[in-house]
Amino acid sequence: MSVEVANESGVEVDEAVFAELAGHVLGRMGINPLAELSILIVDEPAMAELHEQWMGEPGPTDVLAFPMDELRPGHGGGRDEDASPDPALLGDVVLCPQVAARQAAEAGHGTQDELELLCTHGILHLLGYDHAEPEEHAEMFGLQGELLESWREARGKR
């Protein structure tokens, strides 16, 4: 997997952790190992601008996902026999650590845990998962929880 992480937020984060997490999630989802993903970490004004431009909603949000190729597990990008050997650009996940910090405080856990959750959430959106309907919500959030648990277990952290 090729994961590029760019931090333009002014907040110190460990970019390598996000690259490792993304690789873990994509690997567990059976995505072609030649796939590419970009993670961009931005400040609140930049996130607010993206949120307004692309979602038509005011103010900053926690995470946005901008898919590029239709690459979903078992649909041309996974490890099945029909998988394409061609690399694919999954898209961009954009995170805002300032919004994540507020949400983490409300949820009673650390900002890093919240950012890892949001990164995983954004990647699942890139892979075609959504949570508009109750069934979709249950599937996506269940999978998100499983992926984060396996990530934390792999890192020796619970």
Short mmCIF file of C-alpha atoms in Angstrom, two decimals:
data_model
loop_
_atom_site.label_atom_id
_atom_site.label_comp_id
_atom_site.label_asym_id
_atom_site.label_seq_id
_atom_site.Cartn_x
_atom_site.Cartn_y
_atom_site.Cartn_z
CA MET A 1 0.00 0.00 0.00
CA SER A 2 1.13 3.49 -0.68
CA VAL A 3 -0.17 5.86 1.98
CA GLU A 4 0.84 9.50 1.90
CA VAL A 5 0.20 11.58 5.01
CA ALA A 6 0.46 15.36 4.99
CA ASN A 7 -0.03 17.41 8.14
CA GLU A 8 -1.07 20.99 7.43
CA SER A 9 -2.96 21.45 10.71
CA GLY A 10 -0.33 23.09 12.89
CA VAL A 11 -0.98 20.31 15.43
CA GLU A 12 1.80 17.84 16.09
CA VAL A 13 0.75 14.31 15.11
CA ASP A 14 2.70 11.17 14.31
CA GLU A 15 2.15 10.81 10.56
CA ALA A 16 3.66 7.30 10.58
CA VAL A 17 0.87 6.04 12.85
CA PHE A 18 -1.77 7.09 10.31
CA ALA A 19 0.14 5.42 7.48
CA GLU A 20 0.40 2.22 9.53
CA LEU A 21 -3.27 2.34 10.50
CA ALA A 22 -4.34 2.87 6.89
CA GLY A 23 -2.17 -0.03 5.76
CA HIS A 24 -3.71 -2.22 8.46
CA VAL A 25 -7.28 -1.29 7.50
CA LEU A 26 -6.70 -1.73 3.78
CA GLY A 27 -4.93 -5.03 4.32
CA ARG A 28 -7.72 -6.36 6.53
CA MET A 29 -10.25 -5.27 3.91
CA GLY A 30 -8.42 -7.22 1.21
CA ILE A 31 -7.57 -4.19 -0.90
CA ASN A 32 -5.02 -4.54 -3.68
CA PRO A 33 -1.56 -3.97 -2.18
CA LEU A 34 -0.76 -1.56 -5.01
CA ALA A 35 -3.57 0.80 -3.95
CA GLU A 36 -2.77 4.39 -3.04
CA LEU A 37 -4.36 6.58 -0.37
CA SER A 38 -3.77 10.10 0.83
CA ILE A 39 -4.45 11.33 4.36
CA LEU A 40 -4.51 15.08 4.85
CA ILE A 41 -4.61 16.63 8.31
CA VAL A 42 -5.87 20.21 8.26
CA ASP A 43 -6.84 23.02 10.62
CA GLU A 44 -10.39 24.18 11.29
CA PRO A 45 -10.53 26.98 8.68
CA ALA A 46 -9.35 24.61 5.92
CA MET A 47 -11.79 21.91 7.03
CA ALA A 48 -14.65 24.42 7.20
CA GLU A 49 -13.86 25.51 3.64
CA LEU A 50 -13.86 21.90 2.37
CA HIS A 51 -17.02 21.08 4.32
CA GLU A 52 -18.86 24.06 2.87
CA GLN A 53 -17.53 23.55 -0.68
CA TRP A 54 -18.20 19.81 -0.96
CA MET A 55 -20.98 19.09 1.52
CA GLY A 56 -22.79 22.44 1.50
CA GLU A 57 -22.65 22.62 5.29
CA PRO A 58 -21.16 25.43 7.38
CA GLY A 59 -18.27 25.06 9.79
CA PRO A 60 -15.58 22.45 10.24
CA THR A 61 -16.27 18.76 10.56
CA ASP A 62 -14.18 15.90 11.90
CA VAL A 63 -13.50 13.84 8.76
CA LEU A 64 -14.20 14.02 5.04
CA ALA A 65 -13.59 11.32 2.45
CA PHE A 66 -13.06 11.99 -1.24
CA PRO A 67 -13.14 8.70 -3.18
CA MET A 68 -11.35 8.48 -6.52
CA ASP A 69 -11.74 4.95 -7.91
CA GLU A 70 -14.55 2.51 -7.28
CA LEU A 71 -12.47 0.12 -5.23
CA ARG A 72 -14.37 -2.03 -2.80
CA PRO A 73 -13.59 -5.36 -1.20
CA GLY A 74 -14.50 -8.10 -3.66
CA HIS A 75 -15.19 -5.61 -6.47
CA GLY A 76 -12.04 -5.42 -8.52
CA GLY A 77 -9.68 -4.35 -5.78
CA GLY A 78 -9.80 -7.11 -3.22
CA ARG A 79 -7.83 -10.33 -3.06
CA ASP A 80 -10.33 -12.40 -5.02
CA GLU A 81 -9.65 -14.07 -8.36
CA ASP A 82 -11.17 -11.15 -10.28
CA ALA A 83 -8.92 -8.60 -8.58
CA SER A 84 -7.25 -6.10 -10.83
CA PRO A 85 -3.45 -6.10 -10.64
CA ASP A 86 -3.46 -2.42 -11.54
CA PRO A 87 -2.78 0.10 -8.80
CA ALA A 88 -5.75 2.22 -7.86
CA LEU A 89 -5.98 5.62 -6.26
CA LEU A 90 -8.52 5.19 -3.48
CA GLY A 91 -8.81 8.87 -2.70
CA ASP A 92 -8.26 11.27 0.16
CA VAL A 93 -9.21 11.20 3.82
CA VAL A 94 -9.15 14.62 5.46
CA LEU A 95 -8.96 14.87 9.25
CA CYS A 96 -9.26 17.86 11.57
CA PRO A 97 -7.48 17.32 14.92
CA GLN A 98 -9.07 20.35 16.59
CA VAL A 99 -12.58 18.98 15.99
CA ALA A 100 -11.37 15.49 16.94
CA ALA A 101 -10.01 16.84 20.25
CA ARG A 102 -13.41 18.27 21.20
CA GLN A 103 -15.17 15.04 20.27
CA ALA A 104 -12.63 12.97 22.18
CA ALA A 105 -13.20 15.04 25.32
CA GLU A 106 -16.97 14.54 24.99
CA ALA A 107 -16.51 10.79 24.43
CA GLY A 108 -14.06 10.43 27.32
CA HIS A 109 -11.06 9.16 25.39
CA GLY A 110 -7.87 10.61 23.94
CA THR A 111 -7.51 12.69 20.80
CA GLN A 112 -5.25 10.10 19.18
CA ASP A 113 -7.91 7.41 19.68
CA GLU A 114 -10.50 9.72 18.12
CA LEU A 115 -8.25 10.49 15.15
CA GLU A 116 -7.64 6.77 14.60
CA LEU A 117 -11.39 6.15 14.68
CA LEU A 118 -12.00 9.00 12.23
CA CYS A 119 -9.24 7.82 9.90
CA THR A 120 -10.73 4.32 9.85
CA HIS A 121 -14.18 5.80 9.28
CA GLY A 122 -12.94 7.87 6.35
CA ILE A 123 -11.22 4.89 4.75
CA LEU A 124 -14.43 2.86 4.97
CA HIS A 125 -16.24 5.69 3.19
CA LEU A 126 -13.60 5.54 0.44
CA LEU A 127 -14.36 1.83 0.12
CA GLY A 128 -18.06 2.53 -0.44
CA TYR A 129 -19.47 2.09 3.07
CA ASP A 130 -22.09 4.51 4.31
CA HIS A 131 -24.29 4.95 7.36
CA ALA A 132 -27.39 6.73 6.09
CA GLU A 133 -29.71 3.77 6.68
CA PRO A 134 -29.89 1.77 9.94
CA GLU A 135 -28.60 -1.43 8.28
CA GLU A 136 -25.69 0.45 6.69
CA HIS A 137 -24.93 2.16 9.98
CA ALA A 138 -24.80 -1.15 11.84
CA GLU A 139 -22.55 -2.73 9.21
CA MET A 140 -20.16 0.21 8.90
CA PHE A 141 -19.80 0.94 12.60
CA GLY A 142 -19.48 -2.76 13.43
CA LEU A 143 -16.70 -3.12 10.88
CA GLN A 144 -15.07 0.09 12.10
CA GLY A 145 -15.03 -1.29 15.64
CA GLU A 146 -13.56 -4.61 14.51
CA LEU A 147 -10.82 -2.89 12.51
CA LEU A 148 -9.88 -0.58 15.37
CA GLU A 149 -9.82 -3.49 17.82
CA SER A 150 -7.52 -5.51 15.55
CA TRP A 151 -5.33 -2.42 15.06
CA ARG A 152 -5.00 -1.88 18.79
CA GLU A 153 -4.32 -5.57 19.41
CA ALA A 154 -1.61 -5.52 16.74
CA ARG A 155 0.01 -2.56 18.48
CA GLY A 156 -0.32 -4.14 21.92
CA LYS A 157 -2.74 -1.44 23.01
CA ARG A 158 -6.32 -1.89 24.17
#
